[in-house]
Short mmCIF file of C-alpha atoms in Angstrom, two decimals:
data_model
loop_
_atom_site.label_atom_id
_atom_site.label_comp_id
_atom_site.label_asym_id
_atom_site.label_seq_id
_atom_site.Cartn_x
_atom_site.Cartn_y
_atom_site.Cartn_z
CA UNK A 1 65.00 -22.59 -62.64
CA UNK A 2 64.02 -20.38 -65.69
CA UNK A 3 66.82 -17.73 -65.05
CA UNK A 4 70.94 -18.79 -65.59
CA UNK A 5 72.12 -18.52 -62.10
CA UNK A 6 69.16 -18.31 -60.27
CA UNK A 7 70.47 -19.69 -56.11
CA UNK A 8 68.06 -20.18 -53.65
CA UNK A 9 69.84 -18.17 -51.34
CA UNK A 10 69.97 -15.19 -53.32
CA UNK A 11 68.84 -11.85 -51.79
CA UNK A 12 68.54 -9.44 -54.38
CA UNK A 13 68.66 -6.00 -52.96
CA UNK A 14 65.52 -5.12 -55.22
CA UNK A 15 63.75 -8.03 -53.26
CA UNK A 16 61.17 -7.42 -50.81
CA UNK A 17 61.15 -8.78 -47.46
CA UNK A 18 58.55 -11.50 -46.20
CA UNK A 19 58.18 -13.92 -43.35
CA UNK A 20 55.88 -16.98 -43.04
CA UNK A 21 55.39 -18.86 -39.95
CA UNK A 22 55.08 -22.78 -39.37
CA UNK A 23 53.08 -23.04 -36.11
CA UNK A 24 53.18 -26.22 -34.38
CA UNK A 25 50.72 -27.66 -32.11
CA UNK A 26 48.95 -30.86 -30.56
CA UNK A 27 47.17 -31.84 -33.46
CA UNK A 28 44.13 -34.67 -33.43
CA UNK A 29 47.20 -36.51 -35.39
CA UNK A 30 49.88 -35.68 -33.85
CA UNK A 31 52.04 -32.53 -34.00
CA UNK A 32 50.56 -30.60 -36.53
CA UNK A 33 50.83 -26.89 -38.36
CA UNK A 34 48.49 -25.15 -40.41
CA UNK A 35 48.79 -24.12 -43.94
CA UNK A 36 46.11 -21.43 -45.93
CA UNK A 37 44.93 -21.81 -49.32
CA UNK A 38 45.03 -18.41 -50.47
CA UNK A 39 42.10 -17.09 -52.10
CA UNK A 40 41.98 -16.99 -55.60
CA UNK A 41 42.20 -12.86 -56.47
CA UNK A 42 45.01 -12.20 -54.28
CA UNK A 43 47.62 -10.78 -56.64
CA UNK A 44 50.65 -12.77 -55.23
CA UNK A 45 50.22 -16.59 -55.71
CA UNK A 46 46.27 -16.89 -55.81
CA UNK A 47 44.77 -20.38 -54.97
CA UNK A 48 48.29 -21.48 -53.88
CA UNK A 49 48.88 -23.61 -50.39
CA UNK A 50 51.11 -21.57 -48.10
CA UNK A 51 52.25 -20.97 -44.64
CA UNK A 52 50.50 -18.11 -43.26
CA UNK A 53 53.12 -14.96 -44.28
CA UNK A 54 53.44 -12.24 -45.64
CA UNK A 55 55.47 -8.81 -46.27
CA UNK A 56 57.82 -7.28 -43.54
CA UNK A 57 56.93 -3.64 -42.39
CA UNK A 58 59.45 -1.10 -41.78
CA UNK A 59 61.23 -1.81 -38.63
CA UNK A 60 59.86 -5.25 -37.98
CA UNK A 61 61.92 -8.36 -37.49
CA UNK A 62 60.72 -11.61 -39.14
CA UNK A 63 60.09 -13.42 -36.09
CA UNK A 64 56.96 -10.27 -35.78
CA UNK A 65 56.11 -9.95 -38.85
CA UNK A 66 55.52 -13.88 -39.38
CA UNK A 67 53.08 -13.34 -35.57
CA UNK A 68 51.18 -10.66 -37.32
CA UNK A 69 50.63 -11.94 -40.26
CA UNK A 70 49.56 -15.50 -38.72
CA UNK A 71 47.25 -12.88 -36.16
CA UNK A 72 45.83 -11.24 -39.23
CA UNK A 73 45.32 -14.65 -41.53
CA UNK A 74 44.13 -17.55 -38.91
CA UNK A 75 43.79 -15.73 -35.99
CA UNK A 76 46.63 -17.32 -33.84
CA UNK A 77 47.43 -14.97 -30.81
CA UNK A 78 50.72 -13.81 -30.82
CA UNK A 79 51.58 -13.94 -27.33
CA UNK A 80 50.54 -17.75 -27.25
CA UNK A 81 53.37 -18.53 -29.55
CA UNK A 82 57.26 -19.29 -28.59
CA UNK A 83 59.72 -18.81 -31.52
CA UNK A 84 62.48 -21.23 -31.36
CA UNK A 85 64.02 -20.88 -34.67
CA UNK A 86 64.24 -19.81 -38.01
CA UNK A 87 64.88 -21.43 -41.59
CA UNK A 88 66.83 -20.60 -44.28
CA UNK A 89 65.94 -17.49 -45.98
CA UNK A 90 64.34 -18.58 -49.92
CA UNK A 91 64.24 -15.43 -52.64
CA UNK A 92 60.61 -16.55 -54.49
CA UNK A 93 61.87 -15.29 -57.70
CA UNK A 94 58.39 -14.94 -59.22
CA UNK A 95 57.06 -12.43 -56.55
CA UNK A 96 60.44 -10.96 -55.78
CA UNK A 97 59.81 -11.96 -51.89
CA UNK A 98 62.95 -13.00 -49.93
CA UNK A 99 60.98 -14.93 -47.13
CA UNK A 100 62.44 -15.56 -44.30
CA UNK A 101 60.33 -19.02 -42.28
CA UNK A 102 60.11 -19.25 -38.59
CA UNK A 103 59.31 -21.66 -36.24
CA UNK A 104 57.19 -21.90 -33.74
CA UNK A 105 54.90 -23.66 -30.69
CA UNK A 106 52.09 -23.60 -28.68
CA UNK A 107 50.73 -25.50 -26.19
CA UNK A 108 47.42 -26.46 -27.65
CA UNK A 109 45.60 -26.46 -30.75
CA UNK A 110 44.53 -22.50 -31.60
CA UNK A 111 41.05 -21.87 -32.33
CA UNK A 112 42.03 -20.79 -36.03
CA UNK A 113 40.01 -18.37 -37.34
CA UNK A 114 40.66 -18.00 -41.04
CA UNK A 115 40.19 -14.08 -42.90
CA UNK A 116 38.09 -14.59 -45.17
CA UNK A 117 39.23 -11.92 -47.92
CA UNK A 118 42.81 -13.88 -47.56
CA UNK A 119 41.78 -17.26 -46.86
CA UNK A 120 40.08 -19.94 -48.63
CA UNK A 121 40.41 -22.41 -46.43
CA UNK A 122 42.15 -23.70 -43.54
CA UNK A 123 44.72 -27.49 -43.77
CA UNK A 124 45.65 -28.41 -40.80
CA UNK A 125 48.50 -30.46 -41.52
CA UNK A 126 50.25 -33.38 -39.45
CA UNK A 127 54.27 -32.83 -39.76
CA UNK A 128 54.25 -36.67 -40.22
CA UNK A 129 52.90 -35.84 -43.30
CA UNK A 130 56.16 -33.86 -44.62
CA UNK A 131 58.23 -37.16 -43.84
CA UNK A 132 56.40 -39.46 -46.00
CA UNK A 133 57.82 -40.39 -48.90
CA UNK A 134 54.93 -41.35 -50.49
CA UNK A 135 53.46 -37.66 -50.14
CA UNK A 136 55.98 -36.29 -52.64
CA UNK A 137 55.00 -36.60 -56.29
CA UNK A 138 56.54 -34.39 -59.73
CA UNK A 139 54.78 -32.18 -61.97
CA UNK A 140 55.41 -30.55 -64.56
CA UNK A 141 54.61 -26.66 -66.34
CA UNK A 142 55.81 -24.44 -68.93
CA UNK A 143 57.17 -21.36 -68.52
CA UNK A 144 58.63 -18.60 -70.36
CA UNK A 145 58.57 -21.54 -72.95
CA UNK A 146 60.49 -23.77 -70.74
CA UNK A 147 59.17 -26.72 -69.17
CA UNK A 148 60.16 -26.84 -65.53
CA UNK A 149 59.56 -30.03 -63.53
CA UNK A 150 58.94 -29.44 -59.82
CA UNK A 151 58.25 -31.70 -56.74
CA UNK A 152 55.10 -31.16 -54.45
CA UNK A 153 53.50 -32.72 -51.42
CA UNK A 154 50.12 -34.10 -51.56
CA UNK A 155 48.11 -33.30 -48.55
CA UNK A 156 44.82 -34.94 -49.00
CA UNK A 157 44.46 -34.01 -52.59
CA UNK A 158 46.10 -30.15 -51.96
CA UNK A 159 48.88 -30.14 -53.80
CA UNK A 160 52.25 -27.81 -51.93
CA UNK A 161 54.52 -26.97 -54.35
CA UNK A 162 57.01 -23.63 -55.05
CA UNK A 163 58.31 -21.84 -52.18
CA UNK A 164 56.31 -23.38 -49.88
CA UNK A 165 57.82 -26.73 -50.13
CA UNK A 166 61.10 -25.80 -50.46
CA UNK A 167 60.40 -24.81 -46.49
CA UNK A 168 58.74 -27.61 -45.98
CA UNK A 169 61.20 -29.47 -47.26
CA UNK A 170 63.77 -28.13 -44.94
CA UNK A 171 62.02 -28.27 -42.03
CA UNK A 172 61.31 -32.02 -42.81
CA UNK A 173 64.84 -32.87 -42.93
CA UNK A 174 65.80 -30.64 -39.42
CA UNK A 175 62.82 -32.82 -37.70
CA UNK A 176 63.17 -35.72 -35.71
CA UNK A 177 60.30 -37.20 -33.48
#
């Protein structure tokens, strides 16, 4: 981290709240979840992989906000999807975000429809995929003069890094097929 004393598990009170949403589903590879490459003028992390997210609105629990957002972004019906958990909350120090992942099913494969003033493009992504060692590769970049090296997955050439592994990352670890 650039900052002394930066913990993933910080929640700054001046942080703002966000959920994102891993969706899994029969995939033509096995159980799979979908991630968004965001479009390039958004002004929070443009032309970055992520799971579909995004802020909290007043009075909304994560669990909601991650449905809407995944409504709003790739079309997934809420009221297809069963929550049955949530990950460890990750402060995204460059955005200020505390994001808080869910998890979640359906029975089949959504008919994804991406936004298009959001999304890119749609990676459907098998969770085998998250296990393989040989997915994981390091970078490196400078910033704030410092050069950080950072781990990513490679998903067919898209490269996940930031935030968005660090959940991925965690979620590989809690699964077991």
């Amino acid at each position: 981290p650039t900052r002394t004393g930066w913990r993933p598990d910080d929640q700054p009170a001046s942080a703002r709240g966000a959920a994102a949403l891993i969706l899994l589903y029969p995939g033509e590879h096995g159980v799979s979840f979908p991630l968004t490459m965001r479009h390039d003028d958004l002004p929070h992390h443009p032309g970055q992989i992520s799971l579909p997210g995004g802020g909290i609105d007043a009075g909304e629990d994560p669990a909601a906000a991650a449905l809407r957002e995944a409504h709003e972004e790739i079309g997934v019906n809420p009221a297809d999807v069963r929550i049955i958990g949530a990950l460890s909350p990750l402060w995204v120090i460059v955005s200020n975000f505390v994001v808080r992942p869910c998890v979640g099913v359906v029975d089949r494969r959504p008919d994804f429809r991406a936004e298009p003033r959001e999304v890119a493009a749609l990676i459907e992504t098998p969770v085998r995929w998250v296990r393989d060692p040989a997915r994981v590769g390091w970078d490196q970049r400078v910033r704030h003069g410092v050069r950080i090296e950072f781990p990513y997955f490679d998903f067919e050439g898209h490269r996940v890094w930031g935030a968005t592994a660090m959940v991925l990352g965690e979620f590989a670890a809690l699964w077991d097929e």
